[in-house]
Structures are given as C-alpha cells and as structure tokens.
Tab-separated table of C-alpha atoms in Angstrom:
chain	number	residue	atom	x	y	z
A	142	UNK	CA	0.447	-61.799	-31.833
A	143	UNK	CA	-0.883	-58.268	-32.602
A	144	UNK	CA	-4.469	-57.814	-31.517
A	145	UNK	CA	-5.034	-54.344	-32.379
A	146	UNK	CA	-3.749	-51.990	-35.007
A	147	UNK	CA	-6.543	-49.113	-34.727
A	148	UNK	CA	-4.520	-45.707	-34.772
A	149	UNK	CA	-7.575	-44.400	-32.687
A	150	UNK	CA	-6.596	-46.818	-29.771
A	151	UNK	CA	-3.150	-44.831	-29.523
A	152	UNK	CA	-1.700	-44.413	-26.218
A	153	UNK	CA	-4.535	-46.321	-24.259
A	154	UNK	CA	-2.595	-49.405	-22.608
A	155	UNK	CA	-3.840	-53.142	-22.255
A	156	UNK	CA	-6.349	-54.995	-24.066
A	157	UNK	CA	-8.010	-52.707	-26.758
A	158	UNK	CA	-5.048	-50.445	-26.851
A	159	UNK	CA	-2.577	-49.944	-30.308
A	160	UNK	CA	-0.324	-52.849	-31.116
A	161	UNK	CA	-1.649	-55.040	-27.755
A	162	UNK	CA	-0.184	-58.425	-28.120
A	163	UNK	CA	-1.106	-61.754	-26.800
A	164	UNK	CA	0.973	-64.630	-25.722
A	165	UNK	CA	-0.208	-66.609	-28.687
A	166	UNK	CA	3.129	-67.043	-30.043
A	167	UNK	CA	5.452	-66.553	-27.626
A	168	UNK	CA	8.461	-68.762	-27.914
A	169	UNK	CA	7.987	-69.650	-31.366
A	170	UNK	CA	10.236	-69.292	-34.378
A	171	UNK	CA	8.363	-67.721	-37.460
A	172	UNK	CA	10.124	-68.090	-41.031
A	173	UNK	CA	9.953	-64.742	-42.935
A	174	UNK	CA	9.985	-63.778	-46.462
A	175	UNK	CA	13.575	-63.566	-47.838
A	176	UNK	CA	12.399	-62.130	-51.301
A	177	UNK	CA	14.652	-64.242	-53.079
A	178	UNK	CA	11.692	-66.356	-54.679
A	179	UNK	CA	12.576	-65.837	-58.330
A	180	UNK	CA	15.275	-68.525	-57.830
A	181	UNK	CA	12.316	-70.855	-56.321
A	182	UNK	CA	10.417	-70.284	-60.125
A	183	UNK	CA	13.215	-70.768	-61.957
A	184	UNK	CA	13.967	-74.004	-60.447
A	185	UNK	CA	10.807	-75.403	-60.891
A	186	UNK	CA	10.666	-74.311	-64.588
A	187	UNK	CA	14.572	-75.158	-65.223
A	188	UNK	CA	12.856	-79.134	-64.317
A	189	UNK	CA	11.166	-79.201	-67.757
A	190	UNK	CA	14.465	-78.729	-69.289
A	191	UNK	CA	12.700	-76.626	-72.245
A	192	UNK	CA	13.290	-72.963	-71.424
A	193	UNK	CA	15.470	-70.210	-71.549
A	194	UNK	CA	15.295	-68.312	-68.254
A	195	UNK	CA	16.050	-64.460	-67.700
A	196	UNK	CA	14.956	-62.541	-64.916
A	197	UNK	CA	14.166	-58.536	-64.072
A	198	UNK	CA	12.604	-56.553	-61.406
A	199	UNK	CA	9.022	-54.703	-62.046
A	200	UNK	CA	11.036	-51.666	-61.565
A	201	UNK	CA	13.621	-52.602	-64.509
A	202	UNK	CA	10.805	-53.213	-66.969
A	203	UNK	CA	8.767	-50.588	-66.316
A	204	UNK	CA	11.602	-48.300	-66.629
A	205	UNK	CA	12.670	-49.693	-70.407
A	206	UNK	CA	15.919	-50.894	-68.222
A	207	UNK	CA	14.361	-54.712	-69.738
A	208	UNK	CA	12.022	-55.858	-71.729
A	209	UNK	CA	9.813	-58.664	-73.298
A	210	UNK	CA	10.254	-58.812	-76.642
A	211	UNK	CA	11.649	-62.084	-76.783
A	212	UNK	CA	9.907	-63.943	-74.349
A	213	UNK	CA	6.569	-65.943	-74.573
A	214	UNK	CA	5.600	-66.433	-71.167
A	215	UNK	CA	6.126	-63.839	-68.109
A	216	UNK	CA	5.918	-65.199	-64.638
A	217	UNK	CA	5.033	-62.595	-62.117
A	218	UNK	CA	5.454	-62.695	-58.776
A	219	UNK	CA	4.147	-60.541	-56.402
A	220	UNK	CA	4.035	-62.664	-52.693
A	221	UNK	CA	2.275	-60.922	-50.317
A	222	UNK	CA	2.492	-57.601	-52.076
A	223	UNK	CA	-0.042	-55.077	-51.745
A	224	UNK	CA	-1.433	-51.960	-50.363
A	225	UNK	CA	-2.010	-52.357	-46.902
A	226	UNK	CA	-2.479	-48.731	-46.219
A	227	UNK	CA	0.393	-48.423	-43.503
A	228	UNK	CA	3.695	-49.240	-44.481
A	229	UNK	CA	6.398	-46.379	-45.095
A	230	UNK	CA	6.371	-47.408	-48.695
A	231	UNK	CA	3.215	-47.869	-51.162
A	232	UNK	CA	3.392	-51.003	-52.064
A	233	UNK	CA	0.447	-52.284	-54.723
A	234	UNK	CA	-0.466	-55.429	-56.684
A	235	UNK	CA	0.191	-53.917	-60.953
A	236	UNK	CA	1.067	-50.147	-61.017
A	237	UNK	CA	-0.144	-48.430	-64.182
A	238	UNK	CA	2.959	-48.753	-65.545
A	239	UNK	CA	3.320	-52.417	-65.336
A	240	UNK	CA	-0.286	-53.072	-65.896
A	241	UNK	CA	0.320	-51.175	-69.499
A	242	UNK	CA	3.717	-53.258	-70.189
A	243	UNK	CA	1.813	-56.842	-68.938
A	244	UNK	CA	-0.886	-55.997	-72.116
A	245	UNK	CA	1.214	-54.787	-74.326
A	246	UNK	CA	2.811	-57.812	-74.175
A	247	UNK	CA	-0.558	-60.220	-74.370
A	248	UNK	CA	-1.736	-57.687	-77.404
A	249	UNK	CA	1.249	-59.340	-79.009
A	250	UNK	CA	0.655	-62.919	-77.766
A	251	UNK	CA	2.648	-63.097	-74.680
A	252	UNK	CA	1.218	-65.496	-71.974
A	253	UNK	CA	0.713	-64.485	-68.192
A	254	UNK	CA	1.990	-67.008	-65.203
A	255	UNK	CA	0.551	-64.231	-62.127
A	256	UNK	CA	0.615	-65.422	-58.899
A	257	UNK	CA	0.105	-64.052	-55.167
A	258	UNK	CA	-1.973	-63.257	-51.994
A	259	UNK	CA	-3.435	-60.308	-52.809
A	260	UNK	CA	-3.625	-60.179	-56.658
A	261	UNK	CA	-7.046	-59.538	-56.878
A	262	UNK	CA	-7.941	-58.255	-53.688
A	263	UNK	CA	-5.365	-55.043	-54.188
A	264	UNK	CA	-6.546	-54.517	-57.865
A	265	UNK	CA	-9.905	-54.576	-56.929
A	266	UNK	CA	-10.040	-52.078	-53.565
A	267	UNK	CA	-12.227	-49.293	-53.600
A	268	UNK	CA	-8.971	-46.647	-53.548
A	269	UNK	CA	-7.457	-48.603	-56.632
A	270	UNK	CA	-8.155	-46.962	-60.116
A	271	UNK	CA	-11.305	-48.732	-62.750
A	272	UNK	CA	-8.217	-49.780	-65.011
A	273	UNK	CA	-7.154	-51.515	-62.902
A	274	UNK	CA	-10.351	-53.458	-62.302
A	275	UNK	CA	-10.546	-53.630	-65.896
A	276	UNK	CA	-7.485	-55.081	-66.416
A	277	UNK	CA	-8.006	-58.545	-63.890
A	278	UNK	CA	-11.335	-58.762	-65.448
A	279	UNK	CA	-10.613	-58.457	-69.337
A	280	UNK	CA	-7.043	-59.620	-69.236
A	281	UNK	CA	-6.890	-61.683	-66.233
A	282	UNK	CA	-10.264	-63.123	-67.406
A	283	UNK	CA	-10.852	-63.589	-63.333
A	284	UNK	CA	-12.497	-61.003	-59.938
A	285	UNK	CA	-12.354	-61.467	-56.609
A	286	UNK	CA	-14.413	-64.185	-55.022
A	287	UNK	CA	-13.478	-64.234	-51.148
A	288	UNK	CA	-10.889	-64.553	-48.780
A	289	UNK	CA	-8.990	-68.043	-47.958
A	290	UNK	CA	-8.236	-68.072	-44.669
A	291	UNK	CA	-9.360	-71.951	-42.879
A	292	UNK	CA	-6.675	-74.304	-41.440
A	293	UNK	CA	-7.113	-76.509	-44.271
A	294	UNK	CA	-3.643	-76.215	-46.470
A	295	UNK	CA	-4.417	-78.302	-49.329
A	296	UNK	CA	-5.358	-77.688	-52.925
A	297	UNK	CA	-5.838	-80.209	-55.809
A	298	UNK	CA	-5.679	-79.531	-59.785
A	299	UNK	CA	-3.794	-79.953	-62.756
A	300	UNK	CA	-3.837	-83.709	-61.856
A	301	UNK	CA	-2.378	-83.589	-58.555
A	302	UNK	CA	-3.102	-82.310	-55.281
A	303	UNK	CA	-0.438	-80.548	-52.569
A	304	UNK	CA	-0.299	-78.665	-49.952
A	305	UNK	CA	0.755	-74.964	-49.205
A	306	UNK	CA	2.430	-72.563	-46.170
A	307	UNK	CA	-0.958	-71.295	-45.042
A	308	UNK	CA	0.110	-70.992	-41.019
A	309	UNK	CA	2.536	-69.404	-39.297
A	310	UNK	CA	5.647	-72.173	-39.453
A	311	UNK	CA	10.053	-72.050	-38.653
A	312	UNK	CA	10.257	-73.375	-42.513
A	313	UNK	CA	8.724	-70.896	-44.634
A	314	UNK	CA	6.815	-67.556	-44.860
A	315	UNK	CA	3.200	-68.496	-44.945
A	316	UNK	CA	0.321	-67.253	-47.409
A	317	UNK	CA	-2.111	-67.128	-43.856
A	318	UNK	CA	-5.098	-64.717	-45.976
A	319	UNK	CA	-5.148	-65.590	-49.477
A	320	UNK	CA	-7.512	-64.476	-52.508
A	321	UNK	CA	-10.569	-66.722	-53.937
A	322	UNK	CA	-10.913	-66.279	-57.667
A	323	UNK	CA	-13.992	-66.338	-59.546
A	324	UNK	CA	-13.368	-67.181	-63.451
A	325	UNK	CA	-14.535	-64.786	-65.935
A	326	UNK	CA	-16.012	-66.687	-68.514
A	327	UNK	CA	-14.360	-68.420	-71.111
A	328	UNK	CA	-11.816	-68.716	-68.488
A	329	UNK	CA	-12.079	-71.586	-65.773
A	330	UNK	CA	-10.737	-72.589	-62.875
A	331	UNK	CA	-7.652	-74.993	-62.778
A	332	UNK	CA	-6.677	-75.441	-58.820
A	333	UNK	CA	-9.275	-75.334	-55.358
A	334	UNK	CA	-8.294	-74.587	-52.227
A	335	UNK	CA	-9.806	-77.359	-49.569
A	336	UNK	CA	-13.185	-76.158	-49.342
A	337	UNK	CA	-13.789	-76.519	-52.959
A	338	UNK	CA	-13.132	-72.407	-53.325
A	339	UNK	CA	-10.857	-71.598	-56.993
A	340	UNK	CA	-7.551	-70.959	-56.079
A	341	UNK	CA	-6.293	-70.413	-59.496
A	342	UNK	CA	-7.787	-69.372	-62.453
A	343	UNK	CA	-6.981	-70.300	-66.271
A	344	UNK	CA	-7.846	-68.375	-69.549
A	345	UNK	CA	-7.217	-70.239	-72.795
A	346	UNK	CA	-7.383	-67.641	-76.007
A	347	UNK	CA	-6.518	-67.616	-79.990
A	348	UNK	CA	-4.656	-64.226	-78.621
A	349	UNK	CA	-2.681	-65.684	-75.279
A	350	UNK	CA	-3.612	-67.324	-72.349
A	351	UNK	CA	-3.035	-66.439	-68.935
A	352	UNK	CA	-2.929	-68.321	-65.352
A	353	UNK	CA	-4.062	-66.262	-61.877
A	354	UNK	CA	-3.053	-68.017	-59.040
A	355	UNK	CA	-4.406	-66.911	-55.609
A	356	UNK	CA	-2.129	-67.902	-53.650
A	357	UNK	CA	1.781	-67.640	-54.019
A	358	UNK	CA	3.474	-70.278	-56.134
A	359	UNK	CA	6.445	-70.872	-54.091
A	360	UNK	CA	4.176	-71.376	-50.753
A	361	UNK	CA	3.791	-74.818	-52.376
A	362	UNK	CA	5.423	-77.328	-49.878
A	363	UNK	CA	8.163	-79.309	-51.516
A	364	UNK	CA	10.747	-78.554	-54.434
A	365	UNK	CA	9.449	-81.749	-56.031
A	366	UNK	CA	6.105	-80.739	-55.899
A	367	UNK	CA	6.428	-77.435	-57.276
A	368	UNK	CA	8.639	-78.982	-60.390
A	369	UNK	CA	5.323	-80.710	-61.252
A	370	UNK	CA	3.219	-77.885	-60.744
A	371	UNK	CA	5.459	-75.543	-63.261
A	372	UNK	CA	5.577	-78.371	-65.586
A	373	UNK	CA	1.998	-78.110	-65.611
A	374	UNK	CA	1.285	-74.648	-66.016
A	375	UNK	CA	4.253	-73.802	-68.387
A	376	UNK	CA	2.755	-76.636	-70.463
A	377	UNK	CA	-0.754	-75.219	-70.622
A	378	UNK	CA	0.754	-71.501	-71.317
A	379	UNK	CA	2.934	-72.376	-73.571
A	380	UNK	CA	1.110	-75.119	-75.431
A	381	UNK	CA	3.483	-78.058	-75.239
C-alpha cells in the first residue's frame, strides 16, 4: 500500500520518500474496475421488465453522435471518476458539455439516475468552474456534506437495507472514499450510509426529478439486491 505520493519527497528513499509502500497488502488479490458496469445497470433495470434500454458513452452524446430525445430517464455513471490531479488524462465528474446536455434534457422533463464516488466532491473543488457548483445545487438539488470512509459497509433506504464494496476485496472494485450528500431543500434524502450520513439524495419536481447517489450503484453487493434497488429508484423517477 502506497504511503506517500508527495512529488516533493522525489528521490529520497524509505519511509517519507515518493511512492513508499508498506507490507499492508502484500499477498493479497485486489479486484479492479473492468469498466464494463453499464451491463451491471441494465440488468438491474431489465428486472422490472418495463423499459426499453439503449446505451452511449458521455463522449457520444456530447458529441451529437446520440442523443436523448426519446428517453425519460438517464442513468449516469461515473464510478470512481474524477479529477485527481495526476493521471495522464483529465478525468472530471460533468464536463461543460455534458453538464449543458444533462439540463437540457431536465428543462424538457427528463429525469436524472447519477451515481458515483466523487460526484459531488469533483463538481464542487476549488479548481472546478461556479457552473458547475451551480449545477449539483439547482439541478442536483444536493452539495457536498463529507467524506465516507469507516469500515461500516451498510446502507438502508427505499425499504431495504444492503451492503456495498467499501474495502479493498478479490470480488469487486471497492468504493473505499465515498461522497456524503447534503439535500438541498425540497429535495431529501432517500439512502444512509451506517453512521446515519445521506448517501443518496432524491429531488421530486412538477419539472423532473432526479436521484444523486454517493456512492456507485453497482458497488451494491449482490445482483438480487441491486434488481430491488433499480426497481426502486426507476419507480420513484419514473413515477410508476
């Protein structure tokens, strides 16, 4: 396990030095992300046996490659996406270009399903832009509470409770740092994490509605599980 990612430590050895490791996890197999999560969503929703399914990178509808003009939900999955501020890439939680497609698409009474780590964490950092602030708090209807991060793995809400990859495991990529959401009023919260913190966060309109999960949906534990969980939320943003 990395103890130390300062670039000012570079080329000092041992303890306190750049990328220092412990023994922590030595010998241990750790599952990593496979990106291929948009088939663990679609499951879940294809339970309900109500919906119409099509799927499309950010990239696709940001570029006019797709579209949303005949859907009524968009789920949106961003993982643990965001701008850490080191990686070759800039990765970041709603470019401006997706941010202006997402409301468009609520200004004509589209519904939101966002989850992920770092949703409001990345749109909220200081380097981030005030759209995009004002965009979690006025469409989102939600703003950054804290960080998740205790050994605890359950949540409860939406009349059931479950648990989630929150440590390092062989099974699945874990969520180990995730967001705590504050509601923006009239929205509530709809899911808490296991020390009563909101760990997802509803908004119920006459325009749309909109749910902001804080952690990411397919860290739930259990394909069963997250069936009833998607039920759930599709029924609330959808309204049946």
């Amino acid at each position: 396990r990395q103890i130390d990612s300062d670039p000012l430590t570079a080329g000092k050895e041992g303890p306190g030095g750049l990328v220092y490791s412990d023994e922590s996890l030595m010998g241990q197999f750790i599952a990593g992300n496979d990106f291929n999560y948009v088939a663990t969503h679609a499951k879940a929703l294809h339970t309900a046996g109500l919906y119409n399914i099509m799927s499309c990178s950010d990239e696709a509808l940001t570029s006019g490659s797709a579209n949303l003009d005949k859907c009524q939900m968009a789920d949106v999955i961003f993982g643990l996406e965001r701008n850490d501020g080191y990686s070759i890439m800039k990765y970041e939680v709603m470019s401006p270009s997706l941010r202006n497609e997402l409301e468009t698409f609520t200004r004509r009474g589209g519904s939101l399903l966002v989850s992920g780590a770092y949703v409001a964490s990345d749109m909220l950092d200081e380097k981030r832009d005030n759209e995009s602030r004002l965009f979690i708090n006025n469409v989102l209807r939600c703003h950054l509470a804290g960080t998740y991060d205790g050994q605890n793995d359950a949540i409860s809400g939406l009349g059931t409770s479950m648990q989630f990859y929150h440590q390092l495991n062989d099974q699945h990529y874990a969520a180990t740092r995730t967001d705590i959401l504050a509601p923006l009023a009239p929205a509530f919260a709809t899911m808490l994490y296991g020390n009563g913190n909101a760990a997802c966060v509803a908004y119920k309109g006459s325009d749309y509605r909109t749910i902001t999960m804080g952690f990411p949906f397919e860290c739930i534990k259990g394909e069963k599980k997250q069936g009833v969980v998607m039920r759930a939320l599709a029924r609330f943003i959808l309204n049946n």
